mmCIF file of C-alpha atoms in Angstrom:
data_model
loop_
_atom_site.group_PDB
_atom_site.id
_atom_site.type_symbol
_atom_site.label_atom_id
_atom_site.label_comp_id
_atom_site.label_asym_id
_atom_site.label_seq_id
_atom_site.Cartn_x
_atom_site.Cartn_y
_atom_site.Cartn_z
ATOM 1 C CA MET A 241 53.649 -0.130 -40.002
ATOM 2 C CA SER A 242 54.924 0.073 -36.450
ATOM 3 C CA ALA A 243 53.568 -2.116 -33.703
ATOM 4 C CA ARG A 244 52.668 1.033 -31.721
ATOM 5 C CA TYR A 245 50.567 2.419 -34.625
ATOM 6 C CA SER A 246 48.816 -0.919 -35.094
ATOM 7 C CA ALA A 247 47.980 -1.131 -31.386
ATOM 8 C CA THR A 248 46.631 2.434 -31.386
ATOM 9 C CA ARG A 249 44.432 1.752 -34.414
ATOM 10 C CA THR A 250 43.111 -1.435 -32.821
ATOM 11 C CA ALA A 251 42.331 0.410 -29.587
ATOM 12 C CA LEU A 252 40.518 3.169 -31.482
ATOM 13 C CA ARG A 253 38.527 0.639 -33.493
ATOM 14 C CA THR A 254 37.582 -1.246 -30.319
ATOM 15 C CA GLY A 255 36.566 1.988 -28.629
ATOM 16 C CA ALA A 256 34.423 3.000 -31.591
ATOM 17 C CA ILE A 257 32.707 -0.397 -31.586
ATOM 18 C CA MET A 258 31.981 -0.038 -27.860
ATOM 19 C CA VAL A 259 30.530 3.443 -28.379
ATOM 20 C CA VAL A 260 28.285 2.208 -31.191
ATOM 21 C CA PHE A 261 27.230 -0.779 -29.125
ATOM 22 C CA THR A 262 26.408 1.466 -26.151
ATOM 23 C CA LEU A 263 24.365 3.833 -28.317
ATOM 24 C CA VAL A 264 22.439 0.986 -29.945
ATOM 25 C CA PHE A 265 21.811 -0.717 -26.600
ATOM 26 C CA THR A 266 20.626 2.548 -25.028
ATOM 27 C CA ALA A 267 18.303 3.203 -27.958
ATOM 28 C CA LEU A 268 16.874 -0.309 -27.727
ATOM 29 C CA MET A 269 16.325 0.060 -23.969
ATOM 30 C CA ALA A 270 14.630 3.420 -24.446
ATOM 31 C CA ALA A 271 12.370 2.003 -27.161
ATOM 32 C CA THR A 272 11.515 -0.998 -24.993
ATOM 33 C CA HIS A 273 10.694 1.303 -22.084
ATOM 34 C CA ARG A 274 8.398 3.426 -24.272
ATOM 35 C CA VAL A 275 6.594 0.344 -25.529
ATOM 36 C CA THR A 276 6.229 -1.439 -22.193
ATOM 37 C CA GLN A 277 5.671 1.535 -19.856
ATOM 38 C CA PRO A 278 1.945 1.948 -20.634
ATOM 39 C CA ALA A 279 1.347 -1.752 -19.991
ATOM 40 C CA ILE A 280 3.342 -1.607 -16.736
ATOM 41 C CA GLU A 281 1.402 1.431 -15.541
ATOM 42 C CA ALA A 282 -1.923 -0.172 -16.503
ATOM 43 C CA SER A 283 -0.964 -3.339 -14.627
ATOM 44 C CA ALA A 284 -0.035 -1.329 -11.521
ATOM 45 C CA GLN A 285 -3.350 0.526 -11.665
ATOM 46 C CA ASP A 286 -5.261 -2.735 -12.046
ATOM 47 C CA ALA A 287 -3.473 -4.118 -8.985
ATOM 48 C CA GLN A 288 -4.340 -0.981 -7.000
ATOM 49 C CA ARG A 289 -7.962 -1.164 -8.131
ATOM 50 C CA ARG A 290 -8.280 -4.838 -7.145
ATOM 51 C CA LEU A 291 -6.801 -4.119 -3.726
ATOM 52 C CA ILE A 292 -9.130 -1.174 -3.154
ATOM 53 C CA ASP A 293 -12.093 -3.297 -4.249
ATOM 54 C CA GLU A 294 -11.224 -5.691 -1.419
ATOM 55 C CA VAL A 295 -11.749 -3.002 1.214
ATOM 56 C CA LEU A 296 -14.487 -0.920 -0.422
ATOM 57 C CA PRO A 297 -17.371 -2.327 -2.532
ATOM 58 C CA PRO A 298 -17.068 -0.975 -6.114
ATOM 59 C CA GLY A 299 -20.784 -0.125 -6.231
ATOM 60 C CA SER A 300 -20.491 2.198 -3.256
ATOM 61 C CA TYR A 301 -18.826 4.963 -5.292
ATOM 62 C CA ASP A 302 -18.994 6.296 -8.861
ATOM 63 C CA ASN A 303 -15.942 8.543 -9.224
ATOM 64 C CA ASP A 304 -12.559 7.655 -10.722
ATOM 65 C CA LEU A 305 -11.106 6.733 -7.367
ATOM 66 C CA LEU A 306 -7.549 6.211 -8.602
ATOM 67 C CA ALA A 307 -7.521 9.759 -9.956
ATOM 68 C CA ASP A 308 -9.081 11.269 -6.828
ATOM 69 C CA VAL A 309 -6.090 10.974 -4.548
ATOM 70 C CA VAL A 310 -4.346 13.269 -2.088
ATOM 71 C CA ARG A 311 -1.045 12.830 -0.257
ATOM 72 C CA PHE A 312 -0.250 13.547 3.359
ATOM 73 C CA GLY A 313 3.109 14.495 4.789
ATOM 74 C CA PRO A 314 5.244 12.563 7.285
ATOM 75 C CA ALA A 315 2.988 10.810 9.810
ATOM 76 C CA PRO A 316 5.130 8.685 12.154
ATOM 77 C CA GLN A 317 2.111 8.105 14.399
ATOM 78 C CA ILE A 318 0.734 5.739 11.749
ATOM 79 C CA GLY A 319 4.097 4.377 10.633
ATOM 80 C CA MET A 320 4.354 6.609 7.547
ATOM 81 C CA ASP A 321 7.561 8.536 8.167
ATOM 82 C CA GLU A 322 7.711 9.692 4.549
ATOM 83 C CA GLY A 323 3.997 10.371 4.186
ATOM 84 C CA GLY A 324 1.466 8.423 2.153
ATOM 85 C CA ARG A 325 -1.657 8.483 0.009
ATOM 86 C CA VAL A 326 -5.394 8.679 0.571
ATOM 87 C CA TRP A 327 -7.891 7.732 -2.141
ATOM 88 C CA ARG A 328 -11.269 9.464 -1.950
ATOM 89 C CA ALA A 329 -14.521 7.685 -2.822
ATOM 90 C CA ARG A 330 -17.547 9.749 -3.803
ATOM 91 C CA LYS A 331 -21.021 8.997 -5.120
ATOM 92 C CA GLY A 332 -23.053 11.624 -6.894
ATOM 93 C CA GLY A 333 -20.365 14.085 -5.898
ATOM 94 C CA GLU A 334 -20.870 13.388 -2.197
ATOM 95 C CA PRO A 335 -18.103 11.975 0.043
ATOM 96 C CA VAL A 336 -18.460 8.249 0.753
ATOM 97 C CA ALA A 337 -15.200 6.903 2.155
ATOM 98 C CA LEU A 338 -11.442 7.341 2.389
ATOM 99 C CA ILE A 339 -8.866 4.622 1.743
ATOM 100 C CA ALA A 340 -5.576 5.419 3.434
ATOM 101 C CA GLU A 341 -2.104 3.926 3.652
ATOM 102 C CA GLY A 342 -0.732 3.115 7.071
ATOM 103 C CA ALA A 343 1.772 0.751 8.659
ATOM 104 C CA ALA A 344 2.697 -1.148 11.789
ATOM 105 C CA THR A 345 6.356 -0.845 12.706
ATOM 106 C CA ASP A 346 6.248 -3.495 15.428
ATOM 107 C CA GLY A 347 5.443 -6.681 13.532
ATOM 108 C CA TYR A 348 7.216 -9.891 14.528
ATOM 109 C CA SER A 349 9.473 -9.611 11.471
ATOM 110 C CA GLY A 350 9.359 -5.860 10.943
ATOM 111 C CA ARG A 351 7.160 -3.386 9.127
ATOM 112 C CA ILE A 352 3.627 -4.334 8.042
ATOM 113 C CA ALA A 353 2.055 -2.056 5.423
ATOM 114 C CA LEU A 354 -1.720 -1.567 5.526
ATOM 115 C CA LEU A 355 -4.613 -0.160 3.571
ATOM 116 C CA VAL A 356 -7.571 1.063 5.650
ATOM 117 C CA ALA A 357 -10.994 2.037 4.245
ATOM 118 C CA VAL A 358 -13.123 4.283 6.469
ATOM 119 C CA ASN A 359 -16.672 5.398 5.636
ATOM 120 C CA THR A 360 -17.742 8.956 6.404
ATOM 121 C CA ASN A 361 -19.774 7.683 9.381
ATOM 122 C CA GLY A 362 -16.628 6.249 10.979
ATOM 123 C CA LEU A 363 -17.434 2.656 10.037
ATOM 124 C CA LEU A 364 -14.499 0.645 8.797
ATOM 125 C CA SER A 365 -15.224 -0.904 5.417
ATOM 126 C CA GLY A 366 -12.138 -3.069 5.484
ATOM 127 C CA VAL A 367 -8.418 -3.466 6.179
ATOM 128 C CA ARG A 368 -5.819 -5.207 4.049
ATOM 129 C CA VAL A 369 -2.154 -5.974 4.608
ATOM 130 C CA THR A 370 -0.259 -4.918 1.502
ATOM 131 C CA GLN A 371 3.281 -5.902 2.514
ATOM 132 C CA HIS A 372 4.811 -7.913 5.335
ATOM 133 C CA LYS A 373 7.536 -10.399 6.279
ATOM 134 C CA GLU A 374 5.696 -12.304 8.995
ATOM 135 C CA THR A 375 6.500 -15.970 9.570
ATOM 136 C CA PRO A 376 4.965 -18.223 6.868
ATOM 137 C CA GLY A 377 2.383 -20.587 8.287
ATOM 138 C CA LEU A 378 2.233 -18.748 11.589
ATOM 139 C CA GLY A 379 1.899 -14.963 11.588
ATOM 140 C CA ASP A 380 1.135 -14.540 7.902
ATOM 141 C CA TYR A 381 -2.580 -15.175 8.487
ATOM 142 C CA ILE A 382 -2.883 -11.386 8.652
ATOM 143 C CA ASP A 383 -2.831 -11.613 4.836
ATOM 144 C CA PRO A 384 -6.122 -13.160 3.624
ATOM 145 C CA LYS A 385 -4.287 -14.803 0.727
ATOM 146 C CA LYS A 386 -2.190 -16.726 3.263
ATOM 147 C CA ASP A 387 -4.949 -17.286 5.833
ATOM 148 C CA ARG A 388 -6.022 -20.928 5.925
ATOM 149 C CA ARG A 389 -9.486 -19.928 7.129
ATOM 150 C CA LYS A 390 -10.864 -19.003 3.736
ATOM 151 C CA ASP A 391 -14.427 -19.142 5.074
ATOM 152 C CA MET A 392 -13.678 -16.590 7.806
ATOM 153 C CA PRO A 393 -10.378 -14.758 7.263
ATOM 154 C CA TRP A 394 -8.955 -13.105 10.353
ATOM 155 C CA ILE A 395 -8.670 -9.727 8.623
ATOM 156 C CA GLY A 396 -12.423 -9.713 7.929
ATOM 157 C CA GLN A 397 -13.307 -8.733 11.498
ATOM 158 C CA PHE A 398 -12.372 -5.118 10.799
ATOM 159 C CA ALA A 399 -15.325 -4.733 8.423
ATOM 160 C CA ILE A 400 -17.692 -4.544 11.413
ATOM 161 C CA ALA A 401 -15.662 -2.144 13.580
ATOM 162 C CA THR A 402 -16.763 1.441 14.141
ATOM 163 C CA TRP A 403 -14.305 4.008 15.400
ATOM 164 C CA LYS A 404 -16.972 5.847 17.399
ATOM 165 C CA ASP A 405 -17.918 2.667 19.273
ATOM 166 C CA VAL A 406 -14.439 1.345 20.017
ATOM 167 C CA ASN A 407 -12.163 3.495 22.167
ATOM 168 C CA THR A 408 -8.469 3.702 21.461
ATOM 169 C CA ALA A 409 -7.490 1.377 24.305
ATOM 170 C CA ALA A 410 -9.763 -1.335 22.909
ATOM 171 C CA TRP A 411 -7.984 -1.345 19.538
ATOM 172 C CA THR A 412 -5.821 -4.317 20.385
ATOM 173 C CA VAL A 413 -6.268 -8.075 20.692
ATOM 174 C CA ARG A 414 -8.446 -9.713 23.360
ATOM 175 C CA LYS A 415 -5.354 -11.136 25.059
ATOM 176 C CA ASP A 416 -4.462 -7.547 25.954
ATOM 177 C CA GLY A 417 -8.005 -6.667 26.998
ATOM 178 C CA GLY A 418 -9.011 -5.393 23.561
ATOM 179 C CA THR A 419 -11.843 -6.069 21.150
ATOM 180 C CA PHE A 420 -10.206 -8.036 18.352
ATOM 181 C CA GLY A 421 -9.458 -11.724 17.961
ATOM 182 C CA TYR A 422 -6.147 -13.359 17.139
ATOM 183 C CA ARG A 423 -4.754 -16.804 16.360
ATOM 184 C CA THR A 424 -3.093 -18.758 19.135
ATOM 185 C CA GLY A 425 0.689 -18.818 18.831
ATOM 186 C CA ALA A 426 0.895 -15.713 16.667
ATOM 187 C CA THR A 427 -0.241 -12.806 18.796
ATOM 188 C CA ILE A 428 2.467 -10.305 17.855
ATOM 189 C CA SER A 429 1.464 -10.053 14.204
ATOM 190 C CA ALA A 430 -2.221 -9.611 15.029
ATOM 191 C CA ARG A 431 -1.521 -7.099 17.792
ATOM 192 C CA ALA A 432 0.619 -4.995 15.455
ATOM 193 C CA VAL A 433 -2.017 -4.952 12.703
ATOM 194 C CA VAL A 434 -4.922 -4.193 15.057
ATOM 195 C CA ARG A 435 -3.160 -1.297 16.756
ATOM 196 C CA ALA A 436 -1.923 0.113 13.455
ATOM 197 C CA ALA A 437 -5.423 -0.160 11.978
ATOM 198 C CA GLY A 438 -6.778 1.741 14.986
ATOM 199 C CA ARG A 439 -4.191 4.493 14.699
ATOM 200 C CA SER A 440 -4.724 4.784 10.948
ATOM 201 C CA THR A 441 -8.499 4.930 11.363
ATOM 202 C CA ALA A 442 -8.161 7.679 13.976
ATOM 203 C CA PHE A 443 -5.812 9.582 11.651
ATOM 204 C CA VAL A 444 -8.373 9.441 8.841
ATOM 205 C CA VAL A 445 -11.424 10.278 10.972
ATOM 206 C CA GLU A 446 -9.725 13.275 12.573
ATOM 207 C CA ARG A 447 -8.767 14.673 9.157
ATOM 208 C CA MET A 448 -11.707 13.508 7.073
ATOM 209 C CA ASP A 449 -13.090 16.935 6.167
ATOM 210 C CA ALA A 450 -9.654 18.298 5.313
ATOM 211 C CA LEU A 451 -8.776 15.219 3.230
ATOM 212 C CA PHE A 452 -11.956 15.498 1.170
ATOM 213 C CA ALA A 453 -11.464 19.245 0.726
ATOM 214 C CA ALA A 454 -7.814 19.068 -0.380
ATOM 215 C CA PRO A 455 -7.162 19.493 -4.138
ATOM 216 C CA SER A 456 -6.691 16.252 -6.041
ATOM 217 C CA GLY A 457 -3.045 15.407 -6.458
ATOM 218 C CA GLY A 458 -2.051 17.816 -3.717
ATOM 219 C CA VAL A 459 -0.529 17.328 -0.292
ATOM 220 C CA LEU A 460 -2.616 17.823 2.823
ATOM 221 C CA GLY A 461 -1.557 20.951 4.681
ATOM 222 C CA GLU A 462 0.267 22.598 1.789
#
């Protein structure tokens, strides 16, 4: 048996082993994905539900809020260049509130993602920061989980704000002549969140009827 033949047979055998290994590995990965995907999706839904419960009392609506969702297209005015989602809360079939995604693009360390809940009367039910990179121990108090004032989190002040009673210019921190408080030494983070919350609230209020009327799972304006 020539050395060339032996080398060819070895290469073919090695290639076949690699093919079998790849097929087995792919099958195992696919099976693992099928088994774990439902749990992953359920976990993601639970996380969404907990976050929504922080901005809107669960007893204030009776529909399947996670299933009653509509998307909106690109909205750079609220920091959502690629569009976002709005969850619709209803009780007895009647509109109660909208929970919308928004963002500040001028945080101290970049983009700050928000969730804003607005009742049909224009009253803010709550605001939560869902993603940020603000300085730990300084600007991260915008996130209630990081806020050292557990008795009175900074973000809680939005629950008493009404869009109809606060003009656009007042949706900033008191240092800038606005309505909302901030923590000394970390004004930029608070200013970014307050202004973004104001813009997002205005976006929702101005489109409230259309957002409630849009088909579930659809995109506003299409």
